[in-house]
Amino acid sequence: MADAPSTPENGGPELHVALIGYGKGGEVFHAPLINAVPGLRLSAVVTGNPERRRAAEERYPGVTVYPNVAELWADSDRYEIAVVTTPNDTHAPLAQAALETGMAVVVDKPFALTAAQARELTDLAGKLDQVLTVYQNRRWDSDFLTLWKLIEEGSLGRVHRFESRFERWRPQAKATWRESGGVETGAGLLYDLGPHLIDQAINLFGPVASVYAEIDTLREGVNSDDDVFLALNHARGTRSHLWMSALTAQNGPRFRVLGNEGAFTVHGMDGQEARLTAGERPDAADWGVVAEEDWGVLGVDGDTRRVPSERGAYTEFYAGVRDAVGEGEPLPVDLHEVIHGLEVIESARRSARTGTVVNL
């Protein structure tokens, strides 16, 4: 069944979006959200894959499908926004080209492979007076929004340790660039899941002062990291312990957050990804709602209670993009935080190589 296009709020003009890449990232994480936000229209897709072309045309009737970016650049005056969701090592060059054609740009994570690349893109966007932002959708996970609210309310007191995990059981490697590629191409979990976990930690507890990392490749047929642990010491004193792994037979809690007045623990993943993967529309009435049995637990052992989860809201990112491009509102994701996250990734790699704590 085709997705109906969004309609502009308050009768305003639609902003036309060109989506570069229609793999899982484009098909699952971007196209449905773009199409569900009033004021945005998914007008173009770039893919050279015939099956993906047919899938895009079937789900979004009227969409223009380009076989390569050269043809999109030639038509760039038809579009206000380009979204880059391609293999990681192409993010920075494609974002630069899109900015130079005059489009606002959304880049999927990781923003770039190095902090230096990210700074160059940021400087270029400033010089061209163009919107540039990064898709950090996990800022709109229900569990993260709930934790943010608890910290703001002071329910935990002063947080001294933040534990966060993205753990999976995938003992057999897949023949994808993320697993068969090397670190130099942006493959591996540190570039795949690291930007999410690091970004959430920085958002909650501020800049990172030092990093200790353990980075391993455990499965056969994998050429990049598939098991990572990071210990971040934030400048304000909180310590973040972050795990990401493809070889976890029993998962730990998604969050365990310890404060001097209590703790918060929640298990399982935000459900928005699963629903997007299943083809559901993100403007459903119950989108982002978390069942009571999946709510997190707040308090002290012997005196705990379940806390209602905030609604997950991935569409809020693209609503922010619309407002930044169309109305000059602030970016939904500030680039300086994302650049700092890349500095953390670079420091983590140095730490793992040397077995030492690296100061930023």
mmCIF file of C-alpha atoms in Angstrom:
data_model
loop_
_atom_site.group_PDB
_atom_site.id
_atom_site.type_symbol
_atom_site.label_atom_id
_atom_site.label_comp_id
_atom_site.label_asym_id
_atom_site.label_seq_id
_atom_site.Cartn_x
_atom_site.Cartn_y
_atom_site.Cartn_z
ATOM 1 C CA MET A 1 0.000 0.000 0.000
ATOM 2 C CA ALA A 2 1.397 3.381 -0.970
ATOM 3 C CA ASP A 3 2.069 6.002 1.682
ATOM 4 C CA ALA A 4 0.026 9.142 1.164
ATOM 5 C CA PRO A 5 2.099 12.330 0.967
ATOM 6 C CA SER A 6 2.094 14.763 3.847
ATOM 7 C CA THR A 7 0.238 18.051 3.611
ATOM 8 C CA PRO A 8 1.719 21.416 4.635
ATOM 9 C CA GLU A 9 0.768 22.907 7.980
ATOM 10 C CA ASN A 10 -1.083 26.226 7.865
ATOM 11 C CA GLY A 11 -1.229 26.068 4.066
ATOM 12 C CA GLY A 12 2.519 26.752 3.752
ATOM 13 C CA PRO A 13 4.646 25.529 0.865
ATOM 14 C CA GLU A 14 6.089 22.034 0.815
ATOM 15 C CA LEU A 15 9.819 21.537 0.930
ATOM 16 C CA HIS A 16 10.969 18.958 -1.598
ATOM 17 C CA VAL A 17 13.384 16.337 -0.302
ATOM 18 C CA ALA A 18 15.828 14.233 -2.322
ATOM 19 C CA LEU A 19 16.880 11.035 -0.553
ATOM 20 C CA ILE A 20 20.317 9.784 -1.585
ATOM 21 C CA GLY A 21 20.404 6.049 -0.917
ATOM 22 C CA TYR A 22 17.545 3.556 -0.520
ATOM 23 C CA GLY A 23 19.051 0.703 1.455
ATOM 24 C CA LYS A 24 17.716 -0.033 4.934
ATOM 25 C CA GLY A 25 18.683 3.429 6.133
ATOM 26 C CA GLY A 26 16.833 5.234 3.385
ATOM 27 C CA GLU A 27 13.855 2.900 3.104
ATOM 28 C CA VAL A 28 13.257 2.329 6.822
ATOM 29 C CA PHE A 29 14.705 5.250 8.778
ATOM 30 C CA HIS A 30 14.267 8.234 6.475
ATOM 31 C CA ALA A 31 11.651 7.941 3.729
ATOM 32 C CA PRO A 32 8.664 7.104 6.005
ATOM 33 C CA LEU A 33 9.543 9.892 8.452
ATOM 34 C CA ILE A 34 10.031 12.491 5.728
ATOM 35 C CA ASN A 35 6.717 11.541 4.165
ATOM 36 C CA ALA A 36 4.866 11.698 7.495
ATOM 37 C CA VAL A 37 5.918 15.253 8.393
ATOM 38 C CA PRO A 38 3.574 18.022 7.191
ATOM 39 C CA GLY A 39 5.452 20.483 5.016
ATOM 40 C CA LEU A 40 7.911 17.941 3.629
ATOM 41 C CA ARG A 41 7.519 15.848 0.485
ATOM 42 C CA LEU A 42 9.713 12.943 -0.509
ATOM 43 C CA SER A 43 10.170 14.011 -4.110
ATOM 44 C CA ALA A 44 13.255 12.108 -5.253
ATOM 45 C CA VAL A 45 15.294 9.009 -4.460
ATOM 46 C CA VAL A 46 18.756 8.159 -5.743
ATOM 47 C CA THR A 47 19.466 4.457 -6.218
ATOM 48 C CA GLY A 48 21.084 2.414 -8.944
ATOM 49 C CA ASN A 49 19.483 -0.809 -7.684
ATOM 50 C CA PRO A 50 16.472 -1.868 -9.835
ATOM 51 C CA GLU A 51 14.695 -3.635 -6.960
ATOM 52 C CA ARG A 52 15.062 -0.630 -4.689
ATOM 53 C CA ARG A 53 13.882 1.632 -7.495
ATOM 54 C CA ARG A 54 10.700 -0.432 -7.866
ATOM 55 C CA ALA A 55 10.157 -0.463 -4.094
ATOM 56 C CA ALA A 56 10.458 3.335 -3.876
ATOM 57 C CA GLU A 57 8.142 3.934 -6.824
ATOM 58 C CA GLU A 58 5.550 1.520 -5.454
ATOM 59 C CA ARG A 59 5.473 3.014 -1.974
ATOM 60 C CA TYR A 60 5.779 6.669 -3.029
ATOM 61 C CA PRO A 61 3.877 7.182 -6.301
ATOM 62 C CA GLY A 62 5.161 10.149 -8.264
ATOM 63 C CA VAL A 63 8.652 10.069 -6.755
ATOM 64 C CA THR A 64 11.483 10.748 -9.202
ATOM 65 C CA VAL A 65 14.172 8.070 -9.051
ATOM 66 C CA TYR A 66 17.673 8.964 -10.229
ATOM 67 C CA PRO A 67 20.212 6.219 -10.979
ATOM 68 C CA ASN A 68 23.127 8.325 -9.703
ATOM 69 C CA VAL A 69 23.886 11.586 -7.914
ATOM 70 C CA ALA A 70 25.200 13.286 -11.060
ATOM 71 C CA GLU A 71 21.668 13.344 -12.451
ATOM 72 C CA LEU A 72 20.329 14.651 -9.141
ATOM 73 C CA TRP A 73 22.894 17.471 -9.086
ATOM 74 C CA ALA A 74 21.784 18.459 -12.588
ATOM 75 C CA ASP A 75 18.217 18.802 -11.258
ATOM 76 C CA SER A 76 19.144 20.268 -7.869
ATOM 77 C CA ASP A 77 17.063 23.418 -8.329
ATOM 78 C CA ARG A 78 13.948 21.230 -7.967
ATOM 79 C CA TYR A 79 14.783 20.332 -4.349
ATOM 80 C CA GLU A 80 15.349 22.237 -1.133
ATOM 81 C CA ILE A 81 16.784 19.402 0.986
ATOM 82 C CA ALA A 82 19.137 16.482 0.324
ATOM 83 C CA VAL A 83 19.363 13.552 2.740
ATOM 84 C CA VAL A 84 22.552 11.487 2.595
ATOM 85 C CA THR A 85 22.082 7.880 3.726
ATOM 86 C CA THR A 86 24.787 5.939 1.928
ATOM 87 C CA PRO A 87 27.878 3.962 3.042
ATOM 88 C CA ASN A 88 29.758 5.840 5.750
ATOM 89 C CA ASP A 89 32.843 6.785 3.739
ATOM 90 C CA THR A 90 30.654 8.631 1.208
ATOM 91 C CA HIS A 91 28.843 10.841 3.734
ATOM 92 C CA ALA A 92 31.267 13.759 3.738
ATOM 93 C CA PRO A 93 31.882 14.020 -0.049
ATOM 94 C CA LEU A 94 28.178 13.706 -0.879
ATOM 95 C CA ALA A 95 27.218 16.261 1.773
ATOM 96 C CA GLN A 96 29.791 18.680 0.388
ATOM 97 C CA ALA A 97 28.514 18.239 -3.169
ATOM 98 C CA ALA A 98 24.892 18.713 -2.089
ATOM 99 C CA LEU A 99 25.735 21.908 -0.192
ATOM 100 C CA GLU A 100 27.586 23.252 -3.222
ATOM 101 C CA THR A 101 24.526 22.682 -5.422
ATOM 102 C CA GLY A 102 22.494 24.892 -3.080
ATOM 103 C CA MET A 103 20.538 22.344 -1.055
ATOM 104 C CA ALA A 104 20.169 22.088 2.689
ATOM 105 C CA VAL A 105 21.618 18.788 3.852
ATOM 106 C CA VAL A 106 20.807 16.069 6.372
ATOM 107 C CA VAL A 107 23.592 13.518 6.871
ATOM 108 C CA ASP A 108 22.984 10.137 8.463
ATOM 109 C CA LYS A 109 25.355 9.171 11.262
ATOM 110 C CA PRO A 110 28.294 9.107 11.344
ATOM 111 C CA PHE A 111 28.452 12.714 10.150
ATOM 112 C CA ALA A 112 31.940 12.031 8.749
ATOM 113 C CA LEU A 113 34.805 9.624 9.397
ATOM 114 C CA THR A 114 36.919 12.244 11.188
ATOM 115 C CA ALA A 115 36.294 15.336 13.258
ATOM 116 C CA ALA A 116 38.441 17.308 10.765
ATOM 117 C CA GLN A 117 36.116 16.343 7.896
ATOM 118 C CA ALA A 118 33.123 17.338 10.002
ATOM 119 C CA ARG A 119 34.621 20.750 10.784
ATOM 120 C CA GLU A 120 35.291 21.377 7.093
ATOM 121 C CA LEU A 121 31.660 20.583 6.242
ATOM 122 C CA THR A 122 30.437 22.822 9.059
ATOM 123 C CA ASP A 123 32.609 25.683 7.832
ATOM 124 C CA LEU A 124 31.346 25.192 4.269
ATOM 125 C CA ALA A 125 27.704 25.287 5.381
ATOM 126 C CA GLY A 126 28.390 28.502 7.286
ATOM 127 C CA LYS A 127 30.142 30.066 4.296
ATOM 128 C CA LEU A 128 27.211 29.142 2.031
ATOM 129 C CA ASP A 129 24.643 30.137 4.704
ATOM 130 C CA GLN A 130 23.014 26.748 4.281
ATOM 131 C CA VAL A 131 21.362 24.366 6.728
ATOM 132 C CA LEU A 132 23.421 21.290 7.620
ATOM 133 C CA THR A 133 22.481 18.807 10.322
ATOM 134 C CA VAL A 134 22.941 15.160 11.313
ATOM 135 C CA TYR A 135 20.345 12.439 11.772
ATOM 136 C CA GLN A 136 20.706 11.464 15.436
ATOM 137 C CA ASN A 137 17.288 9.852 15.764
ATOM 138 C CA ARG A 138 18.068 8.151 19.069
ATOM 139 C CA ARG A 139 17.603 11.501 20.811
ATOM 140 C CA TRP A 140 13.913 10.793 20.247
ATOM 141 C CA ASP A 141 13.853 7.246 21.671
ATOM 142 C CA SER A 142 11.200 6.824 24.346
ATOM 143 C CA ASP A 143 13.689 5.577 26.952
ATOM 144 C CA PHE A 144 16.089 8.460 26.331
ATOM 145 C CA LEU A 145 13.282 11.049 26.537
ATOM 146 C CA THR A 146 12.110 9.446 29.783
ATOM 147 C CA LEU A 147 15.601 9.504 31.273
ATOM 148 C CA TRP A 148 16.092 13.109 30.198
ATOM 149 C CA LYS A 149 12.876 14.056 32.014
ATOM 150 C CA LEU A 150 13.894 12.202 35.193
ATOM 151 C CA ILE A 151 17.283 13.919 35.278
ATOM 152 C CA GLU A 152 15.732 17.328 34.662
ATOM 153 C CA GLU A 153 13.241 16.734 37.478
ATOM 154 C CA GLY A 154 16.029 15.713 39.844
ATOM 155 C CA SER A 155 14.523 12.262 40.465
ATOM 156 C CA LEU A 156 17.971 10.629 40.546
ATOM 157 C CA GLY A 157 19.823 13.371 42.356
ATOM 158 C CA ARG A 158 23.392 13.790 41.100
ATOM 159 C CA VAL A 159 24.124 11.118 38.494
ATOM 160 C CA HIS A 160 27.553 9.562 38.921
ATOM 161 C CA ARG A 161 27.317 6.679 36.453
ATOM 162 C CA PHE A 162 25.462 6.195 33.188
ATOM 163 C CA GLU A 163 25.405 2.696 31.681
ATOM 164 C CA SER A 164 24.095 2.325 28.136
ATOM 165 C CA ARG A 165 24.004 -0.682 25.812
ATOM 166 C CA PHE A 166 23.201 -1.631 22.233
ATOM 167 C CA GLU A 167 23.734 -5.386 22.326
ATOM 168 C CA ARG A 168 22.786 -8.032 19.773
ATOM 169 C CA TRP A 169 23.220 -11.764 19.203
ATOM 170 C CA ARG A 170 24.460 -12.153 15.650
ATOM 171 C CA PRO A 171 27.118 -14.881 15.783
ATOM 172 C CA GLN A 172 27.095 -15.306 12.006
ATOM 173 C CA ALA A 173 28.461 -12.311 10.149
ATOM 174 C CA LYS A 174 26.546 -10.947 7.174
ATOM 175 C CA ALA A 175 28.127 -10.190 3.811
ATOM 176 C CA THR A 176 27.590 -6.441 4.122
ATOM 177 C CA TRP A 177 30.038 -3.542 3.920
ATOM 178 C CA ARG A 178 29.422 -2.804 7.614
ATOM 179 C CA GLU A 179 30.969 -6.165 8.560
ATOM 180 C CA SER A 180 33.244 -7.063 5.654
ATOM 181 C CA GLY A 181 34.701 -3.565 5.271
ATOM 182 C CA GLY A 182 37.603 -2.110 7.196
ATOM 183 C CA VAL A 183 37.746 0.724 9.684
ATOM 184 C CA GLU A 184 39.077 3.053 6.974
ATOM 185 C CA THR A 185 35.676 2.820 5.235
ATOM 186 C CA GLY A 186 33.719 3.499 8.418
ATOM 187 C CA ALA A 187 32.703 -0.123 8.965
ATOM 188 C CA GLY A 188 32.304 -1.660 12.401
ATOM 189 C CA LEU A 189 30.180 -1.036 15.469
ATOM 190 C CA LEU A 190 32.082 1.976 16.754
ATOM 191 C CA TYR A 191 31.033 3.942 13.662
ATOM 192 C CA ASP A 192 27.611 2.257 13.447
ATOM 193 C CA LEU A 193 26.282 2.247 17.016
ATOM 194 C CA GLY A 194 28.915 4.399 18.684
ATOM 195 C CA PRO A 195 27.515 7.691 17.339
ATOM 196 C CA HIS A 196 24.179 6.911 19.009
ATOM 197 C CA LEU A 197 25.510 5.925 22.433
ATOM 198 C CA ILE A 198 28.144 8.666 22.543
ATOM 199 C CA ASP A 199 25.687 11.333 21.374
ATOM 200 C CA GLN A 200 23.188 10.402 24.080
ATOM 201 C CA ALA A 201 25.887 10.516 26.765
ATOM 202 C CA ILE A 202 27.139 13.931 25.617
ATOM 203 C CA ASN A 203 23.584 15.275 25.482
ATOM 204 C CA LEU A 204 22.885 14.186 29.027
ATOM 205 C CA PHE A 205 26.175 14.921 30.757
ATOM 206 C CA GLY A 206 28.149 17.338 28.607
ATOM 207 C CA PRO A 207 31.645 17.277 27.102
ATOM 208 C CA VAL A 208 33.954 14.311 27.558
ATOM 209 C CA ALA A 209 37.323 14.900 29.213
ATOM 210 C CA SER A 210 38.884 11.455 28.767
ATOM 211 C CA VAL A 211 38.242 8.112 27.090
ATOM 212 C CA TYR A 212 39.256 4.515 27.787
ATOM 213 C CA ALA A 213 38.277 1.912 25.165
ATOM 214 C CA GLU A 214 38.354 -1.832 24.553
ATOM 215 C CA ILE A 215 37.727 -2.628 20.883
ATOM 216 C CA ASP A 216 37.666 -6.191 19.544
ATOM 217 C CA THR A 217 36.813 -8.226 16.457
ATOM 218 C CA LEU A 218 35.421 -11.553 17.706
ATOM 219 C CA ARG A 219 33.587 -13.216 14.808
ATOM 220 C CA GLU A 220 35.053 -14.966 11.810
ATOM 221 C CA GLY A 221 34.660 -13.156 8.496
ATOM 222 C CA VAL A 222 34.495 -9.710 10.093
ATOM 223 C CA ASN A 223 37.191 -7.155 9.284
ATOM 224 C CA SER A 224 36.173 -4.440 11.712
ATOM 225 C CA ASP A 225 35.128 -4.115 15.344
ATOM 226 C CA ASP A 226 32.086 -6.051 16.537
ATOM 227 C CA ASP A 227 32.538 -5.750 20.318
ATOM 228 C CA VAL A 228 33.271 -2.398 21.957
ATOM 229 C CA PHE A 229 33.363 -0.975 25.474
ATOM 230 C CA LEU A 230 33.904 2.725 26.188
ATOM 231 C CA ALA A 231 34.466 4.436 29.536
ATOM 232 C CA LEU A 232 33.937 8.187 29.238
ATOM 233 C CA ASN A 233 34.796 10.647 31.974
ATOM 234 C CA HIS A 234 32.698 13.773 31.488
ATOM 235 C CA ALA A 235 34.118 17.153 32.439
ATOM 236 C CA ARG A 236 31.384 17.636 35.034
ATOM 237 C CA GLY A 237 32.271 14.345 36.775
ATOM 238 C CA THR A 238 29.760 11.789 35.520
ATOM 239 C CA ARG A 239 31.177 8.553 34.113
ATOM 240 C CA SER A 240 29.502 6.912 31.107
ATOM 241 C CA HIS A 241 30.040 3.200 30.453
ATOM 242 C CA LEU A 242 28.926 2.257 26.954
ATOM 243 C CA TRP A 243 28.687 -1.229 25.454
ATOM 244 C CA MET A 244 27.998 -2.227 21.849
ATOM 245 C CA SER A 245 28.294 -5.801 20.639
ATOM 246 C CA ALA A 246 27.130 -8.272 18.004
ATOM 247 C CA LEU A 247 28.041 -11.260 20.185
ATOM 248 C CA THR A 248 25.938 -10.856 23.320
ATOM 249 C CA ALA A 249 23.950 -14.000 24.088
ATOM 250 C CA GLN A 250 22.192 -12.358 27.051
ATOM 251 C CA ASN A 251 21.584 -8.636 26.895
ATOM 252 C CA GLY A 252 22.115 -6.271 29.791
ATOM 253 C CA PRO A 253 19.747 -3.371 30.556
ATOM 254 C CA ARG A 254 19.408 -0.725 27.886
ATOM 255 C CA PHE A 255 20.029 1.930 30.560
ATOM 256 C CA ARG A 256 21.145 1.661 34.165
ATOM 257 C CA VAL A 257 21.626 5.121 35.615
ATOM 258 C CA LEU A 258 22.933 5.604 39.145
ATOM 259 C CA GLY A 259 22.449 8.762 41.178
ATOM 260 C CA ASN A 260 22.943 9.698 44.806
ATOM 261 C CA GLU A 261 19.168 9.634 45.393
ATOM 262 C CA GLY A 262 18.123 6.658 43.285
ATOM 263 C CA ALA A 263 18.565 4.706 40.077
ATOM 264 C CA PHE A 264 16.692 4.155 36.833
ATOM 265 C CA THR A 265 16.822 0.902 34.865
ATOM 266 C CA VAL A 266 15.081 0.023 31.619
ATOM 267 C CA HIS A 267 15.377 -3.050 29.406
ATOM 268 C CA GLY A 268 14.722 -3.611 25.720
ATOM 269 C CA MET A 269 14.918 -1.304 22.735
ATOM 270 C CA ASP A 270 12.676 1.559 21.713
ATOM 271 C CA GLY A 271 9.999 0.084 19.448
ATOM 272 C CA GLN A 272 10.059 2.636 16.642
ATOM 273 C CA GLU A 273 12.738 0.844 14.606
ATOM 274 C CA ALA A 274 10.808 -2.439 14.662
ATOM 275 C CA ARG A 275 7.621 -0.715 13.561
ATOM 276 C CA LEU A 276 9.377 1.151 10.759
ATOM 277 C CA THR A 277 10.992 -2.105 9.618
ATOM 278 C CA ALA A 278 7.547 -3.700 9.542
ATOM 279 C CA GLY A 279 6.374 -0.951 7.197
ATOM 280 C CA GLU A 280 4.122 0.874 9.647
ATOM 281 C CA ARG A 281 3.396 4.563 9.206
ATOM 282 C CA PRO A 282 5.029 6.838 11.808
ATOM 283 C CA ASP A 283 1.961 9.083 11.994
ATOM 284 C CA ALA A 284 -0.161 6.300 13.532
ATOM 285 C CA ALA A 285 -2.203 7.384 16.553
ATOM 286 C CA ASP A 286 -0.267 5.098 18.899
ATOM 287 C CA TRP A 287 3.180 5.804 17.439
ATOM 288 C CA GLY A 288 5.905 5.761 20.082
ATOM 289 C CA VAL A 289 3.625 4.540 22.877
ATOM 290 C CA VAL A 290 5.322 2.059 25.228
ATOM 291 C CA ALA A 291 3.345 -0.702 26.943
ATOM 292 C CA GLU A 292 3.283 -0.500 30.746
ATOM 293 C CA GLU A 293 5.123 -3.797 31.157
ATOM 294 C CA ASP A 294 8.067 -2.255 29.282
ATOM 295 C CA TRP A 295 8.341 0.899 31.407
ATOM 296 C CA GLY A 296 11.573 1.477 33.292
ATOM 297 C CA VAL A 297 11.996 1.209 37.068
ATOM 298 C CA LEU A 298 12.940 4.141 39.321
ATOM 299 C CA GLY A 299 14.022 4.154 42.943
ATOM 300 C CA VAL A 300 16.104 2.197 45.428
ATOM 301 C CA ASP A 301 16.019 -1.596 45.900
ATOM 302 C CA GLY A 302 13.037 -2.326 48.134
ATOM 303 C CA ASP A 303 11.349 0.921 47.140
ATOM 304 C CA THR A 304 10.919 1.109 43.362
ATOM 305 C CA ARG A 305 8.148 2.013 40.962
ATOM 306 C CA ARG A 306 7.552 1.821 37.248
ATOM 307 C CA VAL A 307 7.807 5.170 35.443
ATOM 308 C CA PRO A 308 5.521 5.914 32.477
ATOM 309 C CA SER A 309 7.616 6.116 29.324
ATOM 310 C CA GLU A 310 7.602 9.251 27.230
ATOM 311 C CA ARG A 311 6.408 8.670 23.672
ATOM 312 C CA GLY A 312 9.102 7.994 21.108
ATOM 313 C CA ALA A 313 9.063 10.615 18.358
ATOM 314 C CA TYR A 314 11.452 10.174 15.441
ATOM 315 C CA THR A 315 9.339 12.478 13.282
ATOM 316 C CA GLU A 316 10.346 15.368 15.559
ATOM 317 C CA PHE A 317 13.779 15.349 13.943
ATOM 318 C CA TYR A 318 12.346 15.989 10.491
ATOM 319 C CA ALA A 319 9.877 18.524 11.841
ATOM 320 C CA GLY A 320 12.951 20.340 13.129
ATOM 321 C CA VAL A 321 14.611 20.098 9.709
ATOM 322 C CA ARG A 322 11.508 21.578 8.101
ATOM 323 C CA ASP A 323 11.477 24.488 10.535
ATOM 324 C CA ALA A 324 15.209 25.132 10.218
ATOM 325 C CA VAL A 325 15.076 25.209 6.405
ATOM 326 C CA GLY A 326 11.713 26.890 5.973
ATOM 327 C CA GLU A 327 11.598 29.236 8.965
ATOM 328 C CA GLY A 328 15.198 29.722 10.084
ATOM 329 C CA GLU A 329 14.604 27.936 13.379
ATOM 330 C CA PRO A 330 17.516 26.299 15.282
ATOM 331 C CA LEU A 331 18.876 23.022 13.964
ATOM 332 C CA PRO A 332 17.332 19.868 15.461
ATOM 333 C CA VAL A 333 20.878 18.554 16.049
ATOM 334 C CA ASP A 334 23.716 21.011 16.704
ATOM 335 C CA LEU A 335 26.882 20.171 14.821
ATOM 336 C CA HIS A 336 29.332 20.985 17.622
ATOM 337 C CA GLU A 337 27.958 18.104 19.721
ATOM 338 C CA VAL A 338 28.300 15.687 16.794
ATOM 339 C CA ILE A 339 31.850 16.851 16.061
ATOM 340 C CA HIS A 340 32.717 16.262 19.714
ATOM 341 C CA GLY A 341 31.288 12.751 19.358
ATOM 342 C CA LEU A 342 33.691 12.098 16.478
ATOM 343 C CA GLU A 343 36.549 13.342 18.661
ATOM 344 C CA VAL A 344 35.487 10.741 21.224
ATOM 345 C CA ILE A 345 35.522 7.995 18.557
ATOM 346 C CA GLU A 346 39.012 9.010 17.420
ATOM 347 C CA SER A 347 40.230 9.078 21.009
ATOM 348 C CA ALA A 348 38.668 5.666 21.632
ATOM 349 C CA ARG A 349 40.645 4.155 18.777
ATOM 350 C CA ARG A 350 43.873 5.636 20.163
ATOM 351 C CA SER A 351 43.018 4.311 23.614
ATOM 352 C CA ALA A 352 42.385 0.796 22.309
ATOM 353 C CA ARG A 353 45.662 0.795 20.361
ATOM 354 C CA THR A 354 47.756 1.969 23.303
ATOM 355 C CA GLY A 355 45.836 0.493 26.233
ATOM 356 C CA THR A 356 45.768 3.894 27.915
ATOM 357 C CA VAL A 357 43.301 6.583 28.922
ATOM 358 C CA VAL A 358 43.265 9.344 26.282
ATOM 359 C CA ASN A 359 42.573 12.948 27.295
ATOM 360 C CA LEU A 360 40.626 15.032 24.826
#
